[in-house]
Amino acid sequence: MAMKQVACSAIKAVTNSGSSSLLTRQLHASPGSKKIVGVFYKANEYFTKNPNFVGCVEGALGLRQWLESKGHQYIVTDDKDGADCELDKHIPDLHVLISTPFHPAYVTAERIKKAKNLQLLLTAGIGSDHVDLKAAAEAGLTVAEVTGSNVVSVAEDELMRILILVRNFLPGYHQVITGDWNVAGIAYRAYDLEGKTVGTIGAGRIGKLLLQRLKPFNCNLLYHDRVKIDPELEKQTGAKFEEDLDAMLPKCDIIVVNTPLTEKTRGMFNKDRIAKMKKGVLIVNNARGAIMDTQAVADACSSGHIAGYSGDVWFPQPAPKDHPWRYMPNQAMTPHISGTTIDAQLRYAAGVKDMLERYFKGEEFPAQNYIVKEGELAPQYR
C-alpha cells in the first residue's frame, strides 16, 4: 500500500511540475480523439510481482485509464519489428508514438513517411536515437524525451559495473554456482579502484553524477566533452578536462562511455581507436551499443587488449542470439536495464503523462525535453 502511495505521489508531482505557467506555442494538437501507440517490453509473469511495474506492456506507463477516460485510443504492444508486426498496422493512422530505449521502436524514414497523422514522438526515458531524427525534423514532427528521468539509475549502474570489472567479480560468482572454489582464478586479475584513472567520454547529466560518485574512491578522474563542466563541480570532484579524446584514452585504466549516439559518434570506437587505449583497459558502456564497432570490441576482448567490457546497450535491441558480445571473454553484459529501475519507471511515466497533457492543451514542453522542435535538432544530436 505504501509503495502504491509513493507511485501516485511521484507521478502527481512530476505531472504538476511547471504546469501552472502559461505556454503559448501550439503543438499542432487538433481537437478530438487521438490514437496513441506505446511500444514497451513485455513483463509476462513478472508484472504481478510489483504494483509499480509500469514501464512494460501490461503496465502501459499507468496511462490507460486516464487516456481512455478522455476519449483517446491507446494501443500498447511489444511487437515492433518485421513486415507484419503489430506496430506497422497502426503506423498509418497513429497521432502519437511512445517508445523506450529499453525496447526501442525503430522509427525509420520509411515509417515516418507512412505515418500521415503522426505529430509527436515521445521517448519514455532518455535517448531518442531510435528515431531517424533528420527525417522527423524534415516532416515537422516533435520529438521529446523525459530528460533527467533515469540519470541517477544509469550513473549508479555504471559505478556498479566498474566495480564488477575491477574486482573480477563474475568469475567468483560463477565458481559459486558451479560448485568450484579457486581463489587464484579470481585474485590474479582483481584490483582496487582507488588510484586508478577513470575517464568518462561525455560529462552531461549522467557523466557528472558518475564523477561525483567516483570521488570518494580516490580515483584520478578525467572527462572529455564538447564543453567544460562547471568550475565548482570540477573542483568538487577533482576531474580534469581532456580536450583531445585520443590523448585521453591511453591515460585511462577505465573508460566509461556517456555520449549520445549521433552520426558523429556512431562507430567511433573502431579498431584504430581501441588500439590507442591502454592494454588491459576496462570499458563500461551504458550509452548506446552502436557507438562501438561490435566486432572490434569482441576481437579486443579476445586478444586481451580490452581486459573487461560491461554495459547494457546493444545494437540492435533486443540483441540477436548470435551477437558476438554474448560470447566474448571477460564481459559483464546484461539486457538494457540500467535506466528502467522501478524508481526510473515512475519518473518517466510521470514525465510522459505531463507531456501528453501539454500536447492535448497545445502547450510547450519543458525546454530540455525537446530533441526535435520546429525542424531543429537539439545541440547534442547535431
PDB file of C-alpha atoms in Angstrom, residues 53-238:
ATOM      1  CA  PHE A  53       5.935  -2.046 -12.580  1.00  0.00           C
ATOM      2  CA  VAL A  54       4.553   0.488 -15.080  1.00  0.00           C
ATOM      3  CA  GLY A  55       7.222   0.510 -17.777  1.00  0.00           C
ATOM      4  CA  CYS A  56       6.030  -2.665 -19.517  1.00  0.00           C
ATOM      5  CA  VAL A  57       3.231  -3.574 -21.925  1.00  0.00           C
ATOM      6  CA  GLU A  58       0.987  -4.670 -19.081  1.00  0.00           C
ATOM      7  CA  GLY A  59       1.682  -1.542 -17.012  1.00  0.00           C
ATOM      8  CA  ALA A  60       1.361   0.753 -20.062  1.00  0.00           C
ATOM      9  CA  LEU A  61       3.032   3.596 -18.099  1.00  0.00           C
ATOM     10  CA  GLY A  62      -0.095   3.747 -15.939  1.00  0.00           C
ATOM     11  CA  LEU A  63      -1.778   5.828 -18.643  1.00  0.00           C
ATOM     12  CA  ARG A  64      -4.587   3.627 -19.928  1.00  0.00           C
ATOM     13  CA  GLN A  65      -7.433   4.668 -17.635  1.00  0.00           C
ATOM     14  CA  TRP A  66      -6.519   8.348 -17.886  1.00  0.00           C
ATOM     15  CA  LEU A  67      -6.231   8.369 -21.686  1.00  0.00           C
ATOM     16  CA  GLU A  68      -9.343   6.324 -22.337  1.00  0.00           C
ATOM     17  CA  SER A  69     -11.378   8.447 -19.896  1.00  0.00           C
ATOM     18  CA  LYS A  70     -10.546  11.418 -22.130  1.00  0.00           C
ATOM     19  CA  GLY A  71     -11.748   9.585 -25.217  1.00  0.00           C
ATOM     20  CA  HIS A  72      -8.377   8.684 -26.675  1.00  0.00           C
ATOM     21  CA  GLN A  73      -7.439   5.315 -28.152  1.00  0.00           C
ATOM     22  CA  TYR A  74      -4.406   3.706 -26.505  1.00  0.00           C
ATOM     23  CA  ILE A  75      -2.727   0.730 -28.170  1.00  0.00           C
ATOM     24  CA  VAL A  76       0.212  -0.953 -26.410  1.00  0.00           C
ATOM     25  CA  THR A  77       2.439  -3.653 -27.893  1.00  0.00           C
ATOM     26  CA  ASP A  78       5.903  -5.189 -27.756  1.00  0.00           C
ATOM     27  CA  ASP A  79       5.712  -6.349 -31.392  1.00  0.00           C
ATOM     28  CA  LYS A  80       7.799  -3.761 -33.226  1.00  0.00           C
ATOM     29  CA  ASP A  81       9.953  -5.485 -35.854  1.00  0.00           C
ATOM     30  CA  GLY A  82       9.281  -7.285 -39.112  1.00  0.00           C
ATOM     31  CA  ALA A  83       6.945  -6.681 -42.030  1.00  0.00           C
ATOM     32  CA  ASP A  84       3.817  -7.933 -40.267  1.00  0.00           C
ATOM     33  CA  CYS A  85       4.496  -6.552 -36.781  1.00  0.00           C
ATOM     34  CA  GLU A  86       1.703  -5.024 -34.717  1.00  0.00           C
ATOM     35  CA  LEU A  87       3.323  -1.584 -34.718  1.00  0.00           C
ATOM     36  CA  ASP A  88       3.223  -1.310 -38.504  1.00  0.00           C
ATOM     37  CA  LYS A  89      -0.520  -1.963 -38.504  1.00  0.00           C
ATOM     38  CA  HIS A  90      -1.008   1.293 -36.591  1.00  0.00           C
ATOM     39  CA  ILE A  91       1.616   3.474 -38.287  1.00  0.00           C
ATOM     40  CA  PRO A  92      -0.747   4.917 -40.952  1.00  0.00           C
ATOM     41  CA  ASP A  93      -3.237   6.457 -38.509  1.00  0.00           C
ATOM     42  CA  LEU A  94      -1.494   6.988 -35.164  1.00  0.00           C
ATOM     43  CA  HIS A  95      -1.025  10.521 -33.815  1.00  0.00           C
ATOM     44  CA  VAL A  96       1.467   9.830 -31.016  1.00  0.00           C
ATOM     45  CA  LEU A  97       4.087   7.096 -30.686  1.00  0.00           C
ATOM     46  CA  ILE A  98       5.671   6.387 -27.300  1.00  0.00           C
ATOM     47  CA  SER A  99       8.716   4.138 -27.103  1.00  0.00           C
ATOM     48  CA  THR A 100      11.584   3.410 -24.716  1.00  0.00           C
ATOM     49  CA  PRO A 101      15.324   2.939 -25.158  1.00  0.00           C
ATOM     50  CA  PHE A 102      14.976  -0.473 -23.489  1.00  0.00           C
ATOM     51  CA  HIS A 103      12.750  -1.935 -26.199  1.00  0.00           C
ATOM     52  CA  PRO A 104      13.028   0.675 -28.931  1.00  0.00           C
ATOM     53  CA  ALA A 105      10.609   1.074 -31.791  1.00  0.00           C
ATOM     54  CA  TYR A 106      12.942   1.992 -34.646  1.00  0.00           C
ATOM     55  CA  VAL A 107      11.226   4.952 -36.300  1.00  0.00           C
ATOM     56  CA  THR A 108      12.788   4.977 -39.738  1.00  0.00           C
ATOM     57  CA  ALA A 109      12.293   7.491 -42.530  1.00  0.00           C
ATOM     58  CA  GLU A 110      10.106   4.894 -44.223  1.00  0.00           C
ATOM     59  CA  ARG A 111       7.821   4.593 -41.195  1.00  0.00           C
ATOM     60  CA  ILE A 112       7.648   8.361 -40.853  1.00  0.00           C
ATOM     61  CA  LYS A 113       6.602   8.668 -44.496  1.00  0.00           C
ATOM     62  CA  LYS A 114       3.765   6.195 -43.945  1.00  0.00           C
ATOM     63  CA  ALA A 115       2.608   7.884 -40.717  1.00  0.00           C
ATOM     64  CA  LYS A 116       0.376  10.548 -42.262  1.00  0.00           C
ATOM     65  CA  ASN A 117      -1.273  11.528 -38.957  1.00  0.00           C
ATOM     66  CA  LEU A 118       1.828  11.354 -36.763  1.00  0.00           C
ATOM     67  CA  GLN A 119       2.523  14.523 -34.781  1.00  0.00           C
ATOM     68  CA  LEU A 120       4.508  13.544 -31.719  1.00  0.00           C
ATOM     69  CA  LEU A 121       7.221  11.020 -30.863  1.00  0.00           C
ATOM     70  CA  LEU A 122       7.854  10.550 -27.144  1.00  0.00           C
ATOM     71  CA  THR A 123      10.683   8.622 -25.510  1.00  0.00           C
ATOM     72  CA  ALA A 124       9.834   7.211 -22.085  1.00  0.00           C
ATOM     73  CA  GLY A 125      13.340   7.651 -20.764  1.00  0.00           C
ATOM     74  CA  ILE A 126      16.446   9.271 -22.235  1.00  0.00           C
ATOM     75  CA  GLY A 127      17.927   8.822 -25.703  1.00  0.00           C
ATOM     76  CA  SER A 128      15.924   9.192 -28.898  1.00  0.00           C
ATOM     77  CA  ASP A 129      18.423   7.746 -31.364  1.00  0.00           C
ATOM     78  CA  HIS A 130      15.919   5.015 -32.282  1.00  0.00           C
ATOM     79  CA  VAL A 131      14.211   7.767 -34.292  1.00  0.00           C
ATOM     80  CA  ASP A 132      15.558   8.966 -37.642  1.00  0.00           C
ATOM     81  CA  LEU A 133      15.822  12.491 -36.284  1.00  0.00           C
ATOM     82  CA  LYS A 134      16.650  14.114 -39.604  1.00  0.00           C
ATOM     83  CA  ALA A 135      13.560  12.572 -41.194  1.00  0.00           C
ATOM     84  CA  ALA A 136      11.461  13.606 -38.189  1.00  0.00           C
ATOM     85  CA  ALA A 137      12.706  17.184 -38.455  1.00  0.00           C
ATOM     86  CA  GLU A 138      12.010  17.330 -42.186  1.00  0.00           C
ATOM     87  CA  ALA A 139       8.487  16.014 -41.577  1.00  0.00           C
ATOM     88  CA  GLY A 140       7.810  18.716 -38.995  1.00  0.00           C
ATOM     89  CA  LEU A 141       7.388  16.258 -36.129  1.00  0.00           C
ATOM     90  CA  THR A 142       8.050  16.971 -32.489  1.00  0.00           C
ATOM     91  CA  VAL A 143      10.406  14.516 -30.757  1.00  0.00           C
ATOM     92  CA  ALA A 144      10.784  14.726 -26.997  1.00  0.00           C
ATOM     93  CA  GLU A 145      12.010  12.650 -24.080  1.00  0.00           C
ATOM     94  CA  VAL A 146      11.827  12.726 -20.290  1.00  0.00           C
ATOM     95  CA  THR A 147      15.167  14.399 -19.684  1.00  0.00           C
ATOM     96  CA  GLY A 148      16.698  13.557 -16.316  1.00  0.00           C
ATOM     97  CA  SER A 149      14.228  10.779 -15.549  1.00  0.00           C
ATOM     98  CA  ASN A 150      16.768   7.987 -15.166  1.00  0.00           C
ATOM     99  CA  VAL A 151      20.160   9.686 -14.874  1.00  0.00           C
ATOM    100  CA  VAL A 152      20.633   8.544 -11.262  1.00  0.00           C
ATOM    101  CA  SER A 153      19.664   4.998 -12.224  1.00  0.00           C
ATOM    102  CA  VAL A 154      22.226   4.853 -15.035  1.00  0.00           C
ATOM    103  CA  ALA A 155      25.046   6.517 -13.061  1.00  0.00           C
ATOM    104  CA  GLU A 156      24.581   4.054 -10.188  1.00  0.00           C
ATOM    105  CA  ASP A 157      24.626   1.167 -12.644  1.00  0.00           C
ATOM    106  CA  GLU A 158      27.838   2.426 -14.225  1.00  0.00           C
ATOM    107  CA  LEU A 159      29.540   2.558 -10.838  1.00  0.00           C
ATOM    108  CA  MET A 160      28.403  -0.999 -10.148  1.00  0.00           C
ATOM    109  CA  ARG A 161      29.815  -2.211 -13.474  1.00  0.00           C
ATOM    110  CA  ILE A 162      33.148  -0.501 -12.853  1.00  0.00           C
ATOM    111  CA  LEU A 163      33.481  -2.366  -9.553  1.00  0.00           C
ATOM    112  CA  ILE A 164      32.358  -5.667 -11.084  1.00  0.00           C
ATOM    113  CA  LEU A 165      35.137  -5.404 -13.685  1.00  0.00           C
ATOM    114  CA  VAL A 166      37.868  -4.046 -11.408  1.00  0.00           C
ATOM    115  CA  ARG A 167      37.292  -6.670  -8.709  1.00  0.00           C
ATOM    116  CA  ASN A 168      36.885  -9.511 -11.230  1.00  0.00           C
ATOM    117  CA  PHE A 169      33.571 -10.351  -9.600  1.00  0.00           C
ATOM    118  CA  LEU A 170      31.915 -12.541 -12.225  1.00  0.00           C
ATOM    119  CA  PRO A 171      34.375 -15.482 -12.212  1.00  0.00           C
ATOM    120  CA  GLY A 172      33.907 -15.753  -8.462  1.00  0.00           C
ATOM    121  CA  TYR A 173      30.146 -15.742  -8.805  1.00  0.00           C
ATOM    122  CA  HIS A 174      30.311 -18.406 -11.492  1.00  0.00           C
ATOM    123  CA  GLN A 175      32.536 -20.544  -9.270  1.00  0.00           C
ATOM    124  CA  VAL A 176      29.960 -20.478  -6.503  1.00  0.00           C
ATOM    125  CA  ILE A 177      27.031 -21.539  -8.682  1.00  0.00           C
ATOM    126  CA  THR A 178      29.052 -24.286 -10.395  1.00  0.00           C
ATOM    127  CA  GLY A 179      30.404 -25.719  -7.120  1.00  0.00           C
ATOM    128  CA  ASP A 180      34.025 -24.641  -7.674  1.00  0.00           C
ATOM    129  CA  TRP A 181      36.452 -22.886  -5.312  1.00  0.00           C
ATOM    130  CA  ASN A 182      39.555 -21.373  -6.871  1.00  0.00           C
ATOM    131  CA  VAL A 183      40.667 -18.130  -5.235  1.00  0.00           C
ATOM    132  CA  ALA A 184      43.661 -17.795  -7.527  1.00  0.00           C
ATOM    133  CA  GLY A 185      41.407 -17.909 -10.569  1.00  0.00           C
ATOM    134  CA  ILE A 186      39.839 -14.658  -9.360  1.00  0.00           C
ATOM    135  CA  ALA A 187      42.619 -12.881  -7.481  1.00  0.00           C
ATOM    136  CA  TYR A 188      45.195 -12.855 -10.297  1.00  0.00           C
ATOM    137  CA  ARG A 189      43.293 -10.039 -12.016  1.00  0.00           C
ATOM    138  CA  ALA A 190      41.342  -8.383  -9.179  1.00  0.00           C
ATOM    139  CA  TYR A 191      42.333  -4.827  -8.266  1.00  0.00           C
ATOM    140  CA  ASP A 192      41.340  -1.894  -6.077  1.00  0.00           C
ATOM    141  CA  LEU A 193      39.523   1.021  -7.686  1.00  0.00           C
ATOM    142  CA  GLU A 194      41.482   3.508  -5.581  1.00  0.00           C
ATOM    143  CA  GLY A 195      44.273   5.169  -7.511  1.00  0.00           C
ATOM    144  CA  LYS A 196      43.018   4.122 -10.930  1.00  0.00           C
ATOM    145  CA  THR A 197      42.469   6.625 -13.726  1.00  0.00           C
ATOM    146  CA  VAL A 198      38.852   6.729 -14.857  1.00  0.00           C
ATOM    147  CA  GLY A 199      37.826   8.730 -17.903  1.00  0.00           C
ATOM    148  CA  THR A 200      34.269   9.499 -18.935  1.00  0.00           C
ATOM    149  CA  ILE A 201      33.544  10.312 -22.554  1.00  0.00           C
ATOM    150  CA  GLY A 202      30.669  12.707 -22.089  1.00  0.00           C
ATOM    151  CA  ALA A 203      30.037  14.729 -18.962  1.00  0.00           C
ATOM    152  CA  GLY A 204      26.368  15.552 -19.240  1.00  0.00           C
ATOM    153  CA  ARG A 205      23.838  14.739 -16.567  1.00  0.00           C
ATOM    154  CA  ILE A 206      24.914  11.092 -16.195  1.00  0.00           C
ATOM    155  CA  GLY A 207      28.633  11.752 -16.582  1.00  0.00           C
ATOM    156  CA  LYS A 208      28.568  14.418 -13.885  1.00  0.00           C
ATOM    157  CA  LEU A 209      26.714  12.154 -11.473  1.00  0.00           C
ATOM    158  CA  LEU A 210      29.246   9.400 -12.113  1.00  0.00           C
ATOM    159  CA  LEU A 211      32.160  11.741 -11.397  1.00  0.00           C
ATOM    160  CA  GLN A 212      30.544  12.735  -8.107  1.00  0.00           C
ATOM    161  CA  ARG A 213      30.023   9.097  -7.133  1.00  0.00           C
ATOM    162  CA  LEU A 214      33.611   8.173  -8.009  1.00  0.00           C
ATOM    163  CA  LYS A 215      35.126  10.974  -5.922  1.00  0.00           C
ATOM    164  CA  PRO A 216      35.074   9.002  -2.601  1.00  0.00           C
ATOM    165  CA  PHE A 217      37.048   6.173  -4.244  1.00  0.00           C
ATOM    166  CA  ASN A 218      40.093   8.447  -4.632  1.00  0.00           C
ATOM    167  CA  CYS A 219      40.437   7.880  -8.358  1.00  0.00           C
ATOM    168  CA  ASN A 220      42.186  10.078 -10.873  1.00  0.00           C
ATOM    169  CA  LEU A 221      39.194  11.443 -12.805  1.00  0.00           C
ATOM    170  CA  LEU A 222      39.279  12.686 -16.389  1.00  0.00           C
ATOM    171  CA  TYR A 223      36.494  13.758 -18.726  1.00  0.00           C
ATOM    172  CA  HIS A 224      36.085  14.618 -22.396  1.00  0.00           C
ATOM    173  CA  ASP A 225      33.144  16.623 -23.718  1.00  0.00           C
ATOM    174  CA  ARG A 226      32.233  19.410 -26.098  1.00  0.00           C
ATOM    175  CA  VAL A 227      32.304  21.892 -23.243  1.00  0.00           C
ATOM    176  CA  LYS A 228      33.862  22.002 -19.799  1.00  0.00           C
ATOM    177  CA  ILE A 229      31.724  21.321 -16.754  1.00  0.00           C
ATOM    178  CA  ASP A 230      31.083  23.967 -14.111  1.00  0.00           C
ATOM    179  CA  PRO A 231      34.344  25.020 -12.399  1.00  0.00           C
ATOM    180  CA  GLU A 232      32.816  24.377  -8.988  1.00  0.00           C
ATOM    181  CA  LEU A 233      31.992  20.776  -9.945  1.00  0.00           C
ATOM    182  CA  GLU A 234      35.494  20.349 -11.365  1.00  0.00           C
ATOM    183  CA  LYS A 235      36.887  21.493  -8.027  1.00  0.00           C
ATOM    184  CA  GLN A 236      34.473  19.318  -6.057  1.00  0.00           C
ATOM    185  CA  THR A 237      35.292  16.127  -7.971  1.00  0.00           C
ATOM    186  CA  GLY A 238      38.886  16.868  -8.927  1.00  0.00           C
TER     187      GLY A 238
END
